[in-house]
Amino acid sequence: MSSRVPNIERPVLGGVVAILLTGCADSGLSELASYAERVMARSPRSLDPTPVIRQVDRFVYRAGDRRDPFVMDDQAAEHAAEQAVKVAQESRPSGLSPDPLRPKEPLEDYPLAALRMVGTLEQYGTRWALITSPEGTLHRVREGQHLGRNNGRITRIEPTELMLTEVVEKQPGQWARRRASLALNQ
């Protein structure tokens, strides 16, 4: 192969080289140089004095041998448990009443009328009711669980209905059982 470039390609090659060299021309450098001269000609501004930093006395925290105020010790925990039982016994009159120490379940935040039964399912011999809350969240409940604001305890789940027993206050301190149900919404 010959290292010579054909005659037609020489003018094209020369044009490409000329264009590339044009890109290296001094187009905006004069403007930049004049701006730099103007900035350098300005008189420098005086700086604000350095603020005085006050010396702070050193503090050493030495509470390692003291009790943590956020953790209840054994004696305080025992006293709190005794007080809770005492309050529960005093507030519960003899006879029927809801258990104030029982943790509330999520569906007890809603009135029974706001809940909707949308179906049932059976799994490993346990029948579950499918309940939707007013926000549209689907909950799965079974017999023995609670729902509604009147301490309702689920007693039976049928394919089309959920039965429960509510404990309602008739008069201050007097409680009564009442049957209620939630029918399947179709």
PDB file of C-alpha atoms in Angstrom:
ATOM      1  CA  MET A   1       0.000   0.000   0.000  1.00  0.00           C
ATOM      2  CA  SER A   2       1.152   3.438  -0.805  1.00  0.00           C
ATOM      3  CA  SER A   3       1.427   6.103   1.905  1.00  0.00           C
ATOM      4  CA  ARG A   4       0.532   8.783  -0.560  1.00  0.00           C
ATOM      5  CA  VAL A   5      -2.823  10.544  -0.265  1.00  0.00           C
ATOM      6  CA  PRO A   6      -4.782  10.800  -3.520  1.00  0.00           C
ATOM      7  CA  ASN A   7      -5.082  14.263  -5.105  1.00  0.00           C
ATOM      8  CA  ILE A   8      -8.842  14.576  -4.403  1.00  0.00           C
ATOM      9  CA  GLU A   9      -8.504  13.960  -0.690  1.00  0.00           C
ATOM     10  CA  ARG A  10      -5.778  16.602  -0.168  1.00  0.00           C
ATOM     11  CA  PRO A  11      -8.100  19.609  -0.469  1.00  0.00           C
ATOM     12  CA  VAL A  12     -10.665  17.924   1.819  1.00  0.00           C
ATOM     13  CA  LEU A  13      -7.980  17.108   4.380  1.00  0.00           C
ATOM     14  CA  GLY A  14      -6.675  20.685   4.184  1.00  0.00           C
ATOM     15  CA  GLY A  15     -10.187  22.060   4.794  1.00  0.00           C
ATOM     16  CA  VAL A  16     -10.708  19.866   7.866  1.00  0.00           C
ATOM     17  CA  VAL A  17      -7.370  20.990   9.325  1.00  0.00           C
ATOM     18  CA  ALA A  18      -8.282  24.653   8.671  1.00  0.00           C
ATOM     19  CA  ILE A  19     -11.642  24.245  10.441  1.00  0.00           C
ATOM     20  CA  LEU A  20     -10.004  22.586  13.442  1.00  0.00           C
ATOM     21  CA  LEU A  21      -7.437  25.367  13.730  1.00  0.00           C
ATOM     22  CA  THR A  22     -10.212  27.971  13.557  1.00  0.00           C
ATOM     23  CA  GLY A  23     -11.676  26.504  16.761  1.00  0.00           C
ATOM     24  CA  CYS A  24      -8.469  27.376  18.590  1.00  0.00           C
ATOM     25  CA  ALA A  25      -8.744  31.078  17.686  1.00  0.00           C
ATOM     26  CA  ASP A  26      -8.877  33.753  20.404  1.00  0.00           C
ATOM     27  CA  SER A  27     -12.594  34.582  20.233  1.00  0.00           C
ATOM     28  CA  GLY A  28     -13.586  35.286  23.882  1.00  0.00           C
ATOM     29  CA  LEU A  29     -10.246  35.546  25.639  1.00  0.00           C
ATOM     30  CA  SER A  30      -9.896  39.295  25.099  1.00  0.00           C
ATOM     31  CA  GLU A  31     -13.218  39.892  26.850  1.00  0.00           C
ATOM     32  CA  LEU A  32     -12.144  37.664  29.743  1.00  0.00           C
ATOM     33  CA  ALA A  33      -8.804  39.473  30.033  1.00  0.00           C
ATOM     34  CA  SER A  34     -10.488  42.895  30.198  1.00  0.00           C
ATOM     35  CA  TYR A  35     -12.879  41.667  32.940  1.00  0.00           C
ATOM     36  CA  ALA A  36      -9.954  40.293  34.967  1.00  0.00           C
ATOM     37  CA  GLU A  37      -8.147  43.664  34.669  1.00  0.00           C
ATOM     38  CA  ARG A  38     -11.229  45.551  35.916  1.00  0.00           C
ATOM     39  CA  VAL A  39     -11.587  43.225  38.917  1.00  0.00           C
ATOM     40  CA  MET A  40      -7.907  43.498  39.809  1.00  0.00           C
ATOM     41  CA  ALA A  41      -8.071  47.324  39.561  1.00  0.00           C
ATOM     42  CA  ARG A  42     -10.744  47.562  42.267  1.00  0.00           C
ATOM     43  CA  SER A  43      -9.594  48.475  45.735  1.00  0.00           C
ATOM     44  CA  PRO A  44      -9.966  45.574  48.164  1.00  0.00           C
ATOM     45  CA  ARG A  45     -12.743  45.750  50.753  1.00  0.00           C
ATOM     46  CA  SER A  46     -11.837  45.653  54.389  1.00  0.00           C
ATOM     47  CA  LEU A  47     -12.920  42.514  56.213  1.00  0.00           C
ATOM     48  CA  ASP A  48     -15.049  42.523  59.331  1.00  0.00           C
ATOM     49  CA  PRO A  49     -13.049  41.926  62.477  1.00  0.00           C
ATOM     50  CA  THR A  50     -12.893  38.339  63.697  1.00  0.00           C
ATOM     51  CA  PRO A  51     -15.539  37.768  66.386  1.00  0.00           C
ATOM     52  CA  VAL A  52     -14.329  37.172  69.904  1.00  0.00           C
ATOM     53  CA  ILE A  53     -14.984  33.601  71.000  1.00  0.00           C
ATOM     54  CA  ARG A  54     -15.964  33.363  74.635  1.00  0.00           C
ATOM     55  CA  GLN A  55     -14.325  30.675  76.671  1.00  0.00           C
ATOM     56  CA  VAL A  56     -16.912  28.213  78.022  1.00  0.00           C
ATOM     57  CA  ASP A  57     -16.297  26.443  81.283  1.00  0.00           C
ATOM     58  CA  ARG A  58     -15.736  22.751  80.860  1.00  0.00           C
ATOM     59  CA  PHE A  59     -18.550  20.509  82.119  1.00  0.00           C
ATOM     60  CA  VAL A  60     -18.027  16.875  82.916  1.00  0.00           C
ATOM     61  CA  TYR A  61     -21.185  14.742  83.160  1.00  0.00           C
ATOM     62  CA  ARG A  62     -20.837  12.333  86.041  1.00  0.00           C
ATOM     63  CA  ALA A  63     -24.109  10.466  86.427  1.00  0.00           C
ATOM     64  CA  GLY A  64     -22.825   7.031  85.536  1.00  0.00           C
ATOM     65  CA  ASP A  65     -23.415   5.790  89.070  1.00  0.00           C
ATOM     66  CA  ARG A  66     -26.931   7.244  89.309  1.00  0.00           C
ATOM     67  CA  ARG A  67     -30.214   5.667  88.265  1.00  0.00           C
ATOM     68  CA  ASP A  68     -31.446   6.193  84.675  1.00  0.00           C
ATOM     69  CA  PRO A  69     -34.542   8.435  84.959  1.00  0.00           C
ATOM     70  CA  PHE A  70     -36.076   6.825  81.868  1.00  0.00           C
ATOM     71  CA  VAL A  71     -35.975   3.250  83.185  1.00  0.00           C
ATOM     72  CA  MET A  72     -38.338   2.164  85.939  1.00  0.00           C
ATOM     73  CA  ASP A  73     -36.578   0.250  88.705  1.00  0.00           C
ATOM     74  CA  ASP A  74     -38.084  -2.948  90.152  1.00  0.00           C
ATOM     75  CA  GLN A  75     -39.676  -1.277  93.165  1.00  0.00           C
ATOM     76  CA  ALA A  76     -41.303   1.479  91.081  1.00  0.00           C
ATOM     77  CA  ALA A  77     -42.551  -1.059  88.506  1.00  0.00           C
ATOM     78  CA  GLU A  78     -44.106  -3.192  91.249  1.00  0.00           C
ATOM     79  CA  HIS A  79     -45.793  -0.130  92.778  1.00  0.00           C
ATOM     80  CA  ALA A  80     -47.156   0.975  89.374  1.00  0.00           C
ATOM     81  CA  ALA A  81     -48.573  -2.506  88.718  1.00  0.00           C
ATOM     82  CA  GLU A  82     -50.249  -2.562  92.150  1.00  0.00           C
ATOM     83  CA  GLN A  83     -51.769   0.873  91.513  1.00  0.00           C
ATOM     84  CA  ALA A  84     -53.107  -0.203  88.110  1.00  0.00           C
ATOM     85  CA  VAL A  85     -54.787  -3.268  89.618  1.00  0.00           C
ATOM     86  CA  LYS A  86     -56.195  -1.164  92.467  1.00  0.00           C
ATOM     87  CA  VAL A  87     -57.628   1.453  90.081  1.00  0.00           C
ATOM     88  CA  ALA A  88     -59.132  -1.274  87.902  1.00  0.00           C
ATOM     89  CA  GLN A  89     -60.759  -2.965  90.888  1.00  0.00           C
ATOM     90  CA  GLU A  90     -62.125   0.306  92.272  1.00  0.00           C
ATOM     91  CA  SER A  91     -63.522   1.417  88.924  1.00  0.00           C
ATOM     92  CA  ARG A  92     -65.151  -1.954  88.261  1.00  0.00           C
ATOM     93  CA  PRO A  93     -68.352  -2.374  90.255  1.00  0.00           C
ATOM     94  CA  SER A  94     -69.414  -5.847  91.207  1.00  0.00           C
ATOM     95  CA  GLY A  95     -71.070  -7.754  88.396  1.00  0.00           C
ATOM     96  CA  LEU A  96     -70.796  -7.227  84.661  1.00  0.00           C
ATOM     97  CA  SER A  97     -68.459  -4.573  83.237  1.00  0.00           C
ATOM     98  CA  PRO A  98     -65.858  -4.280  80.467  1.00  0.00           C
ATOM     99  CA  ASP A  99     -62.240  -5.055  81.334  1.00  0.00           C
ATOM    100  CA  PRO A 100     -60.362  -1.709  81.403  1.00  0.00           C
ATOM    101  CA  LEU A 101     -56.981  -3.483  81.306  1.00  0.00           C
ATOM    102  CA  ARG A 102     -57.734  -5.425  78.110  1.00  0.00           C
ATOM    103  CA  PRO A 103     -55.815  -3.968  75.153  1.00  0.00           C
ATOM    104  CA  LYS A 104     -58.161  -2.491  72.563  1.00  0.00           C
ATOM    105  CA  GLU A 105     -58.248  -4.055  69.109  1.00  0.00           C
ATOM    106  CA  PRO A 106     -58.098  -1.904  65.922  1.00  0.00           C
ATOM    107  CA  LEU A 107     -61.780  -2.320  64.991  1.00  0.00           C
ATOM    108  CA  GLU A 108     -62.907  -1.042  68.418  1.00  0.00           C
ATOM    109  CA  ASP A 109     -62.076   2.487  67.240  1.00  0.00           C
ATOM    110  CA  TYR A 110     -65.171   2.529  64.987  1.00  0.00           C
ATOM    111  CA  PRO A 111     -68.903   2.366  65.666  1.00  0.00           C
ATOM    112  CA  LEU A 112     -70.441  -0.926  64.558  1.00  0.00           C
ATOM    113  CA  ALA A 113     -72.557   0.873  61.927  1.00  0.00           C
ATOM    114  CA  ALA A 114     -69.391   2.146  60.194  1.00  0.00           C
ATOM    115  CA  LEU A 115     -67.957  -1.370  59.716  1.00  0.00           C
ATOM    116  CA  ARG A 116     -68.855  -3.571  56.728  1.00  0.00           C
ATOM    117  CA  MET A 117     -68.728  -7.361  56.516  1.00  0.00           C
ATOM    118  CA  VAL A 118     -67.559  -8.219  53.002  1.00  0.00           C
ATOM    119  CA  GLY A 119     -67.019 -11.963  53.234  1.00  0.00           C
ATOM    120  CA  THR A 120     -65.895 -15.014  55.172  1.00  0.00           C
ATOM    121  CA  LEU A 121     -63.187 -17.587  54.763  1.00  0.00           C
ATOM    122  CA  GLU A 122     -62.261 -20.800  56.513  1.00  0.00           C
ATOM    123  CA  GLN A 123     -58.677 -21.804  57.182  1.00  0.00           C
ATOM    124  CA  TYR A 124     -57.546 -24.865  59.149  1.00  0.00           C
ATOM    125  CA  GLY A 125     -60.995 -25.270  60.678  1.00  0.00           C
ATOM    126  CA  THR A 126     -61.267 -21.648  61.818  1.00  0.00           C
ATOM    127  CA  ARG A 127     -63.884 -19.414  60.227  1.00  0.00           C
ATOM    128  CA  TRP A 128     -62.849 -15.802  59.702  1.00  0.00           C
ATOM    129  CA  ALA A 129     -64.999 -12.786  58.842  1.00  0.00           C
ATOM    130  CA  LEU A 130     -63.608 -10.132  56.500  1.00  0.00           C
ATOM    131  CA  ILE A 131     -64.427  -6.626  57.746  1.00  0.00           C
ATOM    132  CA  THR A 132     -63.612  -3.287  56.100  1.00  0.00           C
ATOM    133  CA  SER A 133     -63.054  -0.161  58.184  1.00  0.00           C
ATOM    134  CA  PRO A 134     -64.368   3.257  57.067  1.00  0.00           C
ATOM    135  CA  GLU A 135     -60.938   3.955  55.490  1.00  0.00           C
ATOM    136  CA  GLY A 136     -61.295   0.835  53.352  1.00  0.00           C
ATOM    137  CA  THR A 137     -58.735  -1.299  55.220  1.00  0.00           C
ATOM    138  CA  LEU A 138     -59.591  -5.004  55.178  1.00  0.00           C
ATOM    139  CA  HIS A 139     -59.421  -6.795  58.554  1.00  0.00           C
ATOM    140  CA  ARG A 140     -59.698 -10.526  59.275  1.00  0.00           C
ATOM    141  CA  VAL A 141     -61.479 -11.364  62.572  1.00  0.00           C
ATOM    142  CA  ARG A 142     -62.547 -14.579  64.306  1.00  0.00           C
ATOM    143  CA  GLU A 143     -64.709 -15.587  67.259  1.00  0.00           C
ATOM    144  CA  GLY A 144     -63.518 -14.093  70.533  1.00  0.00           C
ATOM    145  CA  GLN A 145     -62.124 -10.917  68.999  1.00  0.00           C
ATOM    146  CA  HIS A 146     -63.663  -7.505  69.682  1.00  0.00           C
ATOM    147  CA  LEU A 147     -65.078  -4.818  67.405  1.00  0.00           C
ATOM    148  CA  GLY A 148     -67.243  -1.717  67.687  1.00  0.00           C
ATOM    149  CA  ARG A 149     -67.187   0.947  70.378  1.00  0.00           C
ATOM    150  CA  ASN A 150     -69.515  -0.924  72.755  1.00  0.00           C
ATOM    151  CA  ASN A 151     -67.063  -3.645  73.837  1.00  0.00           C
ATOM    152  CA  GLY A 152     -68.523  -6.041  71.250  1.00  0.00           C
ATOM    153  CA  ARG A 153     -67.138  -9.598  71.396  1.00  0.00           C
ATOM    154  CA  ILE A 154     -67.678 -11.843  68.370  1.00  0.00           C
ATOM    155  CA  THR A 155     -69.668 -14.929  69.420  1.00  0.00           C
ATOM    156  CA  ARG A 156     -70.418 -16.585  66.067  1.00  0.00           C
ATOM    157  CA  ILE A 157     -69.545 -16.202  62.404  1.00  0.00           C
ATOM    158  CA  GLU A 158     -71.942 -17.486  59.765  1.00  0.00           C
ATOM    159  CA  PRO A 159     -71.431 -17.245  55.981  1.00  0.00           C
ATOM    160  CA  THR A 160     -73.790 -14.254  55.755  1.00  0.00           C
ATOM    161  CA  GLU A 161     -73.689 -12.757  59.250  1.00  0.00           C
ATOM    162  CA  LEU A 162     -71.447 -12.066  62.228  1.00  0.00           C
ATOM    163  CA  MET A 163     -73.015 -12.173  65.712  1.00  0.00           C
ATOM    164  CA  LEU A 164     -71.574 -10.399  68.729  1.00  0.00           C
ATOM    165  CA  THR A 165     -72.398  -9.542  72.317  1.00  0.00           C
ATOM    166  CA  GLU A 166     -71.859  -5.944  73.399  1.00  0.00           C
ATOM    167  CA  VAL A 167     -71.462  -4.693  76.968  1.00  0.00           C
ATOM    168  CA  VAL A 168     -73.175  -1.307  77.259  1.00  0.00           C
ATOM    169  CA  GLU A 169     -73.627   1.026  80.215  1.00  0.00           C
ATOM    170  CA  LYS A 170     -77.328   1.446  81.011  1.00  0.00           C
ATOM    171  CA  GLN A 171     -76.731   3.841  83.908  1.00  0.00           C
ATOM    172  CA  PRO A 172     -73.494   4.969  85.530  1.00  0.00           C
ATOM    173  CA  GLY A 173     -71.924   1.826  86.970  1.00  0.00           C
ATOM    174  CA  GLN A 174     -74.655  -0.496  85.626  1.00  0.00           C
ATOM    175  CA  TRP A 175     -73.711  -2.589  82.616  1.00  0.00           C
ATOM    176  CA  ALA A 176     -75.828  -4.880  80.472  1.00  0.00           C
ATOM    177  CA  ARG A 177     -75.240  -7.344  77.645  1.00  0.00           C
ATOM    178  CA  ARG A 178     -76.843  -6.694  74.290  1.00  0.00           C
ATOM    179  CA  ARG A 179     -76.809  -8.807  71.132  1.00  0.00           C
ATOM    180  CA  ALA A 180     -75.825  -7.236  67.840  1.00  0.00           C
ATOM    181  CA  SER A 181     -74.977  -8.469  64.373  1.00  0.00           C
ATOM    182  CA  LEU A 182     -73.221  -7.417  61.209  1.00  0.00           C
ATOM    183  CA  ALA A 183     -74.710  -8.729  57.959  1.00  0.00           C
ATOM    184  CA  LEU A 184     -72.779  -9.488  54.790  1.00  0.00           C
ATOM    185  CA  ASN A 185     -72.773  -6.543  52.349  1.00  0.00           C
ATOM    186  CA  GLN A 186     -73.583  -7.669  48.829  1.00  0.00           C
TER     187      GLN A 186
END
